[in-house]
GROMACS .gro file of C-alpha atoms in nm:
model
  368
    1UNK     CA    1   5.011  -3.783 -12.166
    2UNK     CA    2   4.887  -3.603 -12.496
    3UNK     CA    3   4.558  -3.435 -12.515
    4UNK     CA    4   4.347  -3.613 -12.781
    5UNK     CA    5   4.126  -3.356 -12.959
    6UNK     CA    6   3.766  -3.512 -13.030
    7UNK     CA    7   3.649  -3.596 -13.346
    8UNK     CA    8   3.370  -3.282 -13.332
    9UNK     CA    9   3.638  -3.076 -13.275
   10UNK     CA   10   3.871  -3.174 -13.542
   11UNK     CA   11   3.558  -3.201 -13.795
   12UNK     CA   12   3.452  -2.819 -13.692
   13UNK     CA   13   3.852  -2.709 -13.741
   14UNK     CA   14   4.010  -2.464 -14.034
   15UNK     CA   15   4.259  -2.719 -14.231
   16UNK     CA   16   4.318  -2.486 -14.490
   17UNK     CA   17   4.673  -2.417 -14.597
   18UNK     CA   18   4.882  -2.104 -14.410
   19UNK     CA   19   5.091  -1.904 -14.471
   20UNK     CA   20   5.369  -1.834 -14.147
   21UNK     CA   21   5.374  -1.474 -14.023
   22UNK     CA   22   5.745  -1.319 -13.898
   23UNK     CA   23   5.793  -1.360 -13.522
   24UNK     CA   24   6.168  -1.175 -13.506
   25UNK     CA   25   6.457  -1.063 -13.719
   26UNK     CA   26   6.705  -0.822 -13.843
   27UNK     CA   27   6.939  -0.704 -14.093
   28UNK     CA   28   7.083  -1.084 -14.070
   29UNK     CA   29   6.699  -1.263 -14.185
   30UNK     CA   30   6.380  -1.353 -13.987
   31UNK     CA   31   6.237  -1.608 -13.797
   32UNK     CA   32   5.883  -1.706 -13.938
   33UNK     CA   33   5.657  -1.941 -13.775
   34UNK     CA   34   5.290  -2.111 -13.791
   35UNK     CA   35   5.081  -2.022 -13.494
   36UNK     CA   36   4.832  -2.264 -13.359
   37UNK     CA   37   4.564  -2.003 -13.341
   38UNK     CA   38   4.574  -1.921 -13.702
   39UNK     CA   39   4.608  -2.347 -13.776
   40UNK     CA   40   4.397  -2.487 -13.514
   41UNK     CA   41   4.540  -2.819 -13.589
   42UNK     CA   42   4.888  -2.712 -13.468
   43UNK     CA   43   4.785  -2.754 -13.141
   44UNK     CA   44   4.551  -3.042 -13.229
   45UNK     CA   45   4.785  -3.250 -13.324
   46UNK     CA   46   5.118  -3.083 -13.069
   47UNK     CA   47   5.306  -3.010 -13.403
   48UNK     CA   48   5.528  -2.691 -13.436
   49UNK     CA   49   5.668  -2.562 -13.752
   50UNK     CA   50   5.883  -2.245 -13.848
   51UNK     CA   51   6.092  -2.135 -14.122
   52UNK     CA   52   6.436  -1.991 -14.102
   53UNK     CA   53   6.564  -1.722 -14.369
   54UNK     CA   54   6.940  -1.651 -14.338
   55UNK     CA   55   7.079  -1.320 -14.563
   56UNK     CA   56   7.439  -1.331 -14.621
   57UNK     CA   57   7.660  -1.312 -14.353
   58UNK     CA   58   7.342  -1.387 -14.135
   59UNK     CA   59   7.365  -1.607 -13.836
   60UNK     CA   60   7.097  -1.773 -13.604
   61UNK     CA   61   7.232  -1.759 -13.259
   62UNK     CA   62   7.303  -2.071 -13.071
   63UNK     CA   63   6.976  -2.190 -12.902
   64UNK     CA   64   6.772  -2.535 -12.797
   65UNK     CA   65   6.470  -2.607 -12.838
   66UNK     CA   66   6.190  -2.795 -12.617
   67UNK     CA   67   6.108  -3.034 -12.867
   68UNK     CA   68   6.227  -3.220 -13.126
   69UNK     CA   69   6.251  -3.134 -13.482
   70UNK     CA   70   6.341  -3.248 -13.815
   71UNK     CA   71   6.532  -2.976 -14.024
   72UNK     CA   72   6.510  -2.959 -14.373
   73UNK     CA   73   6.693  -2.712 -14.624
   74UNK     CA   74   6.461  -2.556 -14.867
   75UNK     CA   75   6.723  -2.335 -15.054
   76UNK     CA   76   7.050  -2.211 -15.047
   77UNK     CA   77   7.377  -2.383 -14.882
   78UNK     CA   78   7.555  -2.225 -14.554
   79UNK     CA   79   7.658  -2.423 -14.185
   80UNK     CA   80   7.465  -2.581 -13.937
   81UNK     CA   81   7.678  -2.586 -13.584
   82UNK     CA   82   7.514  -2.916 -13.374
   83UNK     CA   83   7.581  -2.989 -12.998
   84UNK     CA   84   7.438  -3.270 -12.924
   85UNK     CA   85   7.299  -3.368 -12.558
   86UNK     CA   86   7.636  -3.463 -12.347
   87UNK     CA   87   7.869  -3.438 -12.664
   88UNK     CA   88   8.234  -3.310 -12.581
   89UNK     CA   89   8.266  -3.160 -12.934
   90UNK     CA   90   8.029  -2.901 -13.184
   91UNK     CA   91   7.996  -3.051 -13.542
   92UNK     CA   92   8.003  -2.778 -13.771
   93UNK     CA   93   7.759  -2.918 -14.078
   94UNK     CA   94   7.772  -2.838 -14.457
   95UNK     CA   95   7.438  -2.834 -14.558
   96UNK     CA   96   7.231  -2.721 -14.882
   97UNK     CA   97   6.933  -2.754 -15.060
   98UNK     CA   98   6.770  -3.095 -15.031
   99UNK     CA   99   6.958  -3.157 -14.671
  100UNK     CA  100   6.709  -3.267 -14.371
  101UNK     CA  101   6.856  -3.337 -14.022
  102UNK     CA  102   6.708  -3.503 -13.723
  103UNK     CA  103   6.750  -3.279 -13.426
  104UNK     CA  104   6.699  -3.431 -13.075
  105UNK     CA  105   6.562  -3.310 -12.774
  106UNK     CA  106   6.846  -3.075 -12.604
  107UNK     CA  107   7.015  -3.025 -12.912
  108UNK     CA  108   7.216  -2.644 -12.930
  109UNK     CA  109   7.240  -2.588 -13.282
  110UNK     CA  110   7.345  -2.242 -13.460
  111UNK     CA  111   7.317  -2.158 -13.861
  112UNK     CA  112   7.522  -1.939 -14.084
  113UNK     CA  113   7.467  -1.822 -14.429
  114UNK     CA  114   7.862  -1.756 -14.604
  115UNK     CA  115   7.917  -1.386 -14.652
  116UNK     CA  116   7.951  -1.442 -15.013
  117UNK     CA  117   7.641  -1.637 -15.059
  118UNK     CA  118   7.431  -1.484 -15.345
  119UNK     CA  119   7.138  -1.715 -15.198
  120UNK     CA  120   6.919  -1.715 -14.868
  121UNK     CA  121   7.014  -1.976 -14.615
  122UNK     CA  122   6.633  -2.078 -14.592
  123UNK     CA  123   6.511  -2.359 -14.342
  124UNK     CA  124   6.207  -2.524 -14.261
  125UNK     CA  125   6.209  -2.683 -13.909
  126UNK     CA  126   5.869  -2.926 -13.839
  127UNK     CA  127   5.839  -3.118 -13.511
  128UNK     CA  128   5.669  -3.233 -13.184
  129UNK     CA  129   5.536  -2.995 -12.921
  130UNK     CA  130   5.380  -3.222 -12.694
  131UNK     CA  131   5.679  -3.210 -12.445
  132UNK     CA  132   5.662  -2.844 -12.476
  133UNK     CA  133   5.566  -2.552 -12.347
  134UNK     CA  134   5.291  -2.421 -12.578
  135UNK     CA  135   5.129  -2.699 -12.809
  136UNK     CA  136   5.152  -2.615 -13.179
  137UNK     CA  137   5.428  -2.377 -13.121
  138UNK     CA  138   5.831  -2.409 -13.063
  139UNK     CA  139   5.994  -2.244 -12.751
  140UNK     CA  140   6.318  -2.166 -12.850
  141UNK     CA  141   6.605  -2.098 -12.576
  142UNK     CA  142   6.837  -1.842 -12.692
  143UNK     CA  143   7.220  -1.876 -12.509
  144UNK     CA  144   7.326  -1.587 -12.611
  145UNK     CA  145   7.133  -1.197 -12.742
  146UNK     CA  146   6.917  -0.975 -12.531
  147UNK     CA  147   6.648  -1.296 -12.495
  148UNK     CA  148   6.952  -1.486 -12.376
  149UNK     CA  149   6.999  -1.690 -12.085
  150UNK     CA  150   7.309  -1.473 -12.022
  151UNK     CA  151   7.096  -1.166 -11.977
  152UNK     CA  152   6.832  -1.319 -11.718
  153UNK     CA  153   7.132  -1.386 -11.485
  154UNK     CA  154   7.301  -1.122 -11.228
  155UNK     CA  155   7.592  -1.002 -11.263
  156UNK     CA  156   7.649  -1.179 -10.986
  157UNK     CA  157   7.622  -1.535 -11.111
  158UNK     CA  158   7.709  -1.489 -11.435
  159UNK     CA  159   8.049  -1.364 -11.293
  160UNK     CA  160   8.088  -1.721 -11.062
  161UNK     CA  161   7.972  -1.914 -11.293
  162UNK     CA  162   8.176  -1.829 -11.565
  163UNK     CA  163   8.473  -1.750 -11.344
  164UNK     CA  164   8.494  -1.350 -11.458
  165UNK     CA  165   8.538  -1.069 -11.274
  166UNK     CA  166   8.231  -0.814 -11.207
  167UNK     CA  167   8.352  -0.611 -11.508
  168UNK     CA  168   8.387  -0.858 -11.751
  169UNK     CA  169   8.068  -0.990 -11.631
  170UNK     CA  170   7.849  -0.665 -11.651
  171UNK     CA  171   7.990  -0.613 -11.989
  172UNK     CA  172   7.951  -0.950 -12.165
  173UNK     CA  173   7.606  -0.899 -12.034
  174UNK     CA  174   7.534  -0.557 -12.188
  175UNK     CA  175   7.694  -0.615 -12.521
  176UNK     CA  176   7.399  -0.912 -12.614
  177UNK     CA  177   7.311  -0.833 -12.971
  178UNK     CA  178   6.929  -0.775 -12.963
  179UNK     CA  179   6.794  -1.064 -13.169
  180UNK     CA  180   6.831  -1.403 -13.238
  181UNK     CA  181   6.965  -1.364 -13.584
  182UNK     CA  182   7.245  -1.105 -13.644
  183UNK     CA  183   7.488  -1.006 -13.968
  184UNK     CA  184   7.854  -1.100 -13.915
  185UNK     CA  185   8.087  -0.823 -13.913
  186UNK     CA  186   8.243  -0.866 -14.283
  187UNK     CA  187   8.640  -1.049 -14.241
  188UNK     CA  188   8.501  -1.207 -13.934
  189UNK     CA  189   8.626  -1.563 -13.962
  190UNK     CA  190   8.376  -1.837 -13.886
  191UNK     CA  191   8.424  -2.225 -13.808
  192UNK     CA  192   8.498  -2.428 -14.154
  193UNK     CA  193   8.255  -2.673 -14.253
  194UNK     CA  194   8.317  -3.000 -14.229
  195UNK     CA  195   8.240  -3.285 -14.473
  196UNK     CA  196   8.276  -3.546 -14.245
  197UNK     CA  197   7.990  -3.404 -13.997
  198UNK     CA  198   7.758  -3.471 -14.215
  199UNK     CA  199   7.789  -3.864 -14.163
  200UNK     CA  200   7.508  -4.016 -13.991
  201UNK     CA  201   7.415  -3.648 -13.924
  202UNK     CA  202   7.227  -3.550 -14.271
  203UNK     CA  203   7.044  -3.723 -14.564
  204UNK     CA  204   6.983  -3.535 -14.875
  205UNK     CA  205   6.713  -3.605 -15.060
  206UNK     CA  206   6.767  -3.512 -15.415
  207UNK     CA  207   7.075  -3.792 -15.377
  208UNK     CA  208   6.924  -4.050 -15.180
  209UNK     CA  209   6.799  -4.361 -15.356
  210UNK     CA  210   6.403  -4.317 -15.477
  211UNK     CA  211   6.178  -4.542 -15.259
  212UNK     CA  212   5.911  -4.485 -15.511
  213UNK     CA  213   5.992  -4.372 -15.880
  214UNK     CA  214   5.726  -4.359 -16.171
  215UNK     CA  215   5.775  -4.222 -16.502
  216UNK     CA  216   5.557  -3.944 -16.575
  217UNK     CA  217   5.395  -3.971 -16.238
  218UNK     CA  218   5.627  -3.885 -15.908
  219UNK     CA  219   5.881  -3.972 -15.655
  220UNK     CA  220   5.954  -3.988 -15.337
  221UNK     CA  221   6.178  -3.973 -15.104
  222UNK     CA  222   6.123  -4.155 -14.714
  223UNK     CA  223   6.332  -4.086 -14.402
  224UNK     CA  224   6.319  -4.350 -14.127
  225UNK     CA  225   6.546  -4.517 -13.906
  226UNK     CA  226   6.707  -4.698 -14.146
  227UNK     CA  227   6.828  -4.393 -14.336
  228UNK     CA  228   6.824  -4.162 -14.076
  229UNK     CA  229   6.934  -4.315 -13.738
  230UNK     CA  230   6.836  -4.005 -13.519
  231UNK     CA  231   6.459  -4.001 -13.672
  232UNK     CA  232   6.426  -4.281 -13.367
  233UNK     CA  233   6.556  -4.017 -13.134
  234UNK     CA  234   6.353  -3.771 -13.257
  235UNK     CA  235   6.029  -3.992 -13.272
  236UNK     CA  236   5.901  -3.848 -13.652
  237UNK     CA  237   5.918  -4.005 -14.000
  238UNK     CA  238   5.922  -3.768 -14.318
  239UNK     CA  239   5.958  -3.792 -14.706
  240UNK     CA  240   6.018  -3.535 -14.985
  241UNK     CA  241   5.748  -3.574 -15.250
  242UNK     CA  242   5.757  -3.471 -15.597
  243UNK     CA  243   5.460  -3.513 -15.868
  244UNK     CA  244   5.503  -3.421 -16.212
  245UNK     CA  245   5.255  -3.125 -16.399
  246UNK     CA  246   4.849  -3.299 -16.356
  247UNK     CA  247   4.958  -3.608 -16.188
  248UNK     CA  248   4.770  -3.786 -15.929
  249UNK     CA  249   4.846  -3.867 -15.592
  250UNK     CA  250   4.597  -4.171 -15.468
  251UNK     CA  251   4.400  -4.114 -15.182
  252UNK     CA  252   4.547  -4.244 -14.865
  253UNK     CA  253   4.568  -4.226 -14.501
  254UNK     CA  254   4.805  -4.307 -14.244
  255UNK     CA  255   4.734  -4.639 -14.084
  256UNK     CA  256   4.899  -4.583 -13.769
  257UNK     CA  257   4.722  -4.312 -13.575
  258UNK     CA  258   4.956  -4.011 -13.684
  259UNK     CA  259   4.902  -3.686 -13.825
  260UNK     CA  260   5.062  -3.590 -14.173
  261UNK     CA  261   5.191  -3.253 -14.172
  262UNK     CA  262   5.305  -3.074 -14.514
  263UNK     CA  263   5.458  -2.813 -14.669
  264UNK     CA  264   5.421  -2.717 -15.027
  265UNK     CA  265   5.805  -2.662 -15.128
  266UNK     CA  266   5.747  -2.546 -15.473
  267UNK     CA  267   5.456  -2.578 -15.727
  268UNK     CA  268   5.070  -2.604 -15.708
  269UNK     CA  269   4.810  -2.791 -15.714
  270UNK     CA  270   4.425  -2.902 -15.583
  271UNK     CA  271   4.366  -3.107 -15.245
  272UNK     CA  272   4.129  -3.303 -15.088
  273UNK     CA  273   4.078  -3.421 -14.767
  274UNK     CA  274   3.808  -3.694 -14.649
  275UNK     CA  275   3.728  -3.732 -14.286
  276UNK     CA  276   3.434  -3.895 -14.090
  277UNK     CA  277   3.134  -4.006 -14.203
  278UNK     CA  278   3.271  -3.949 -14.509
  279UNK     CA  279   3.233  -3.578 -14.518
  280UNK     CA  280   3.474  -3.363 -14.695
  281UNK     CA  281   3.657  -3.118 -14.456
  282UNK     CA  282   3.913  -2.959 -14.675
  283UNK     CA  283   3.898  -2.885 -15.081
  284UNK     CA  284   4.128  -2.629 -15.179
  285UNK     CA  285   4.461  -2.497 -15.366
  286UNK     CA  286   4.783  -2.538 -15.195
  287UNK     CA  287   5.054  -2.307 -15.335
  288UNK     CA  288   5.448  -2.300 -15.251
  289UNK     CA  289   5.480  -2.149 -14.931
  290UNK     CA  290   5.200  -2.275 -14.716
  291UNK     CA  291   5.140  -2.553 -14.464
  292UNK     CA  292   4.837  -2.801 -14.404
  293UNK     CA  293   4.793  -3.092 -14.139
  294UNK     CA  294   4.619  -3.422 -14.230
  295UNK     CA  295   4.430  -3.535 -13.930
  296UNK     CA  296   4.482  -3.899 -13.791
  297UNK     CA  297   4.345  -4.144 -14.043
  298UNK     CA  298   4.147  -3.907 -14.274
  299UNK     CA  299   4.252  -3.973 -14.649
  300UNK     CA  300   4.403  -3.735 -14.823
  301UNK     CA  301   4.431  -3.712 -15.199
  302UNK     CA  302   4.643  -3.443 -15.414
  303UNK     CA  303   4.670  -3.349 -15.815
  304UNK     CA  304   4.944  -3.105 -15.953
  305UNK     CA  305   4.848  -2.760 -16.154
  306UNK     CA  306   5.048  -2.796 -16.511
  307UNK     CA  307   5.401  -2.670 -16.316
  308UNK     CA  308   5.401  -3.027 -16.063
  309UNK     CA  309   5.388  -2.973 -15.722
  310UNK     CA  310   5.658  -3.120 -15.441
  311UNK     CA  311   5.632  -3.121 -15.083
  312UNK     CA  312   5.792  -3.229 -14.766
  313UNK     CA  313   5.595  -3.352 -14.450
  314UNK     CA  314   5.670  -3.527 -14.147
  315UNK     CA  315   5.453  -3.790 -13.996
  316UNK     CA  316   5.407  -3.862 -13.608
  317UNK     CA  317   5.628  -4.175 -13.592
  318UNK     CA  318   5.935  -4.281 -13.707
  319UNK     CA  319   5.824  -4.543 -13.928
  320UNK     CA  320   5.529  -4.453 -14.074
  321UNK     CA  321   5.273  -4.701 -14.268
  322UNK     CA  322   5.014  -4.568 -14.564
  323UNK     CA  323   4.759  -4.764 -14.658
  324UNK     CA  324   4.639  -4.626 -14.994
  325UNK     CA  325   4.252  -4.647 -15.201
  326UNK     CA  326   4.372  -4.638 -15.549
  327UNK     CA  327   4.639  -4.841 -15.753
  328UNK     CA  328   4.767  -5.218 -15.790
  329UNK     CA  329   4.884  -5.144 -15.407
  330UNK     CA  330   4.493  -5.047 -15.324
  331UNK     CA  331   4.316  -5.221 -15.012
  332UNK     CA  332   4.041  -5.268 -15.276
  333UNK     CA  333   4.260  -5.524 -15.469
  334UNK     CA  334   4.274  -5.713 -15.162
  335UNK     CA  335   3.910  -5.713 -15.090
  336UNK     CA  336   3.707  -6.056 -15.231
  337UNK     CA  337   3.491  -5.990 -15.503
  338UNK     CA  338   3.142  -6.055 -15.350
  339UNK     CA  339   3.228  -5.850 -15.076
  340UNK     CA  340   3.289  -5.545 -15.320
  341UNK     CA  341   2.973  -5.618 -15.467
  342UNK     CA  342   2.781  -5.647 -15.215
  343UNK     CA  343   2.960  -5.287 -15.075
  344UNK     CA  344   2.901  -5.127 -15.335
  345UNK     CA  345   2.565  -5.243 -15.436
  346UNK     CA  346   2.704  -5.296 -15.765
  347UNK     CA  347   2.716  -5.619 -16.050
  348UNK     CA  348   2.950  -5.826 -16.092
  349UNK     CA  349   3.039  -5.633 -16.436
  350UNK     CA  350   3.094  -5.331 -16.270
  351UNK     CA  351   3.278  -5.504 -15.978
  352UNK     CA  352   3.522  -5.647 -16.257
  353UNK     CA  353   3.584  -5.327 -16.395
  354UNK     CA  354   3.642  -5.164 -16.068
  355UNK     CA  355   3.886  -5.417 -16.013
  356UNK     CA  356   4.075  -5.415 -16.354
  357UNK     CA  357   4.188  -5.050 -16.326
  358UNK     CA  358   4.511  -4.949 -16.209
  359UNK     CA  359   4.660  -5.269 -16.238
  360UNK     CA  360   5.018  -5.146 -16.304
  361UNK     CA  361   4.975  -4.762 -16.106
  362UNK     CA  362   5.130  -4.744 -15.772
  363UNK     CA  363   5.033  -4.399 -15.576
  364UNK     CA  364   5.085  -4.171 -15.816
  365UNK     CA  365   4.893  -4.161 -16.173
  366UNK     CA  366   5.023  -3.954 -16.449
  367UNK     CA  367   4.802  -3.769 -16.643
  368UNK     CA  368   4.577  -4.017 -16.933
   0.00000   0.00000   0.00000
């Protein structure tokens, strides 16, 4: 059973945007990742999150994970090899820019980035710690490298296990590359890609049909279950986000009891976030790079600097409902007149007005 944080606590909490800091790497790229004690609401909330950056020729080493993670592709284009739980056969995944994957619990997966790429391979894994070992933070299990669960084995077993003799054993053991991410040896032939892994595997979202589109305002993007059948397995919902320079996105909140966690993909802009009692916990700038949590049912509003600003986030379930405070979708529309009134102490003049704005916005207003 999760933890619940109490609402002091999460009131009291830092929810300013972070930067990650590198926990490994090599000539090959680094392994960044968010720790809970720099974002308190990592562990809060039992969300990890970690970035992968791949240099050419760089490969992550085949590991697992213990929890569950969505994937998403921030740059670049390279191969994602995917064993899933019990599966006979590795899919070897084409993936690029725009990509996310669902990856389950017990999942091996490795990444490459091509020796001829003139790009970073990067990666930005978000998902649920609350299985875990450390809440807020990913444990990742490396099979292979000096971390590797080769290396914490005798000779001994490794050699019956694996059916070698002591000699093959003790040197397969001692030749573990040091880290989890290492440079392939240039003419070294890796697996080929394969288009047709990517079915029911992938969804990209710069090609997937718009769930909301408006001129001048945004878009966005929404993986479920419906696009996405492994978000169920996975037990997280997420969208892609993009709002054009000064736009608006309307305050809103999830009305399911999970936490919205994003990352600022490109652009800039301001952010607020409303909690209880009304108080605001978090005003600030959130620039390309950094991450920010949205605590369970405090409203959250954004506008773009001049440039836009897009994001991705995941949210706590996989089908995730947002009620939102501004627009023709607004609760307030619903709301009778005399109770708005009455609310907020206002005429019914003012009440009219209130009501007559936004009448053809949805959650995103473009700049008047």
């Amino acid at each position: 059973m999760v933890q619940r944080t109490s609402n002091p606590e999460v009131m009291s909490m830092d929810l300013s945007p972070k930067m990650p800091a590198k926990a490994y790497g090599g000539e090959g790229g680094s392994y960044f990742d968010w720790s809970p004690a720099d974002l308190p609401m990592l562990g809060a909330a039992s969300i990890g999150a970690a970035k992968l950056h791949l240099a050419a020729g760089g490969l992550s080493l085949p590991s697992y994970s213990d929890s569950a993670k969505v994937a998403y592709v921030l740059q670049g284009a390279g191969a994602c090899g995917l064993v899933l739980p019990e599966a006979a056969k590795e899919k070897v995944i084409p993936v690029k820019a725009g990509d996310a994957l669902a990856l389950p619990f017990g999942a091996v997966t490795w990444w490459f980035n091509a020796q001829d790429s003139s790009t970073e391979l990067v990666v930005l894994f978000l998902g649920d710690t609350s299985k875990g070992h450390t809440p807020g933070k990913f444990t990742n299990f490396q099979l292979t490298g000096a971390t590797g669960i080769f290396t914490g084995f005798s000779t001994e077993f490794v050699a019956r296990a694996w059916d070698l003799d002591q000699e093959s054993a003790a040197k397969i053991v001692s030749t573990q590359p040091g880290s989890g991410i290492v440079k392939v040896a240039a003419g070294h032939k890796m697996p080929v890609p394969r288009a047709e892994d990517r079915e029911g595997m992938v969804l990209n979202c710069f090609e997937a049909p718009l769930d909301v589109d408006i001129p001048g305002g945004g878009r966005v993007v929404v993986l479920n279950t419906a696009n996405l059948p492994l978000v169920k397995e996975v037990g997280l919902g997420a969208d892609l986000v993009r709002i054009d320079g000064h736009s608006m996105c309307s305050p809103g909140f999830s009305c399911d009891s999970a936490y919205q966690v994003t990352y600022i993909v490109r652009g800039s802009g301001r952010v607020q976030v409303v909690g209880i009692d009304g108080t605001r916990v978090l005003e600030t700038r959130a620039e390309g790079g950094c991450l920010f949590i949205v605590p369970r049912f405090f409203v959250v509003s954004k506008i773009a600097d001049d440039t836009g600003m897009e994001w991705f986030s995941i949210i706590t379930t996989p089908n995730p409902i947002f009620s939102h405070l501004a627009g023709k979708t607004s609760v307030w529309k619903a709301i009778s007149p005399a109770v708005l009134e009455s609310a907020f102490n206002t005429t019914p003049e003012m009440e009219k007005m209130f009501r007559s704005k936004r009448l053809d916005s949805e959650i995103f207003f473009a700049p008047s």
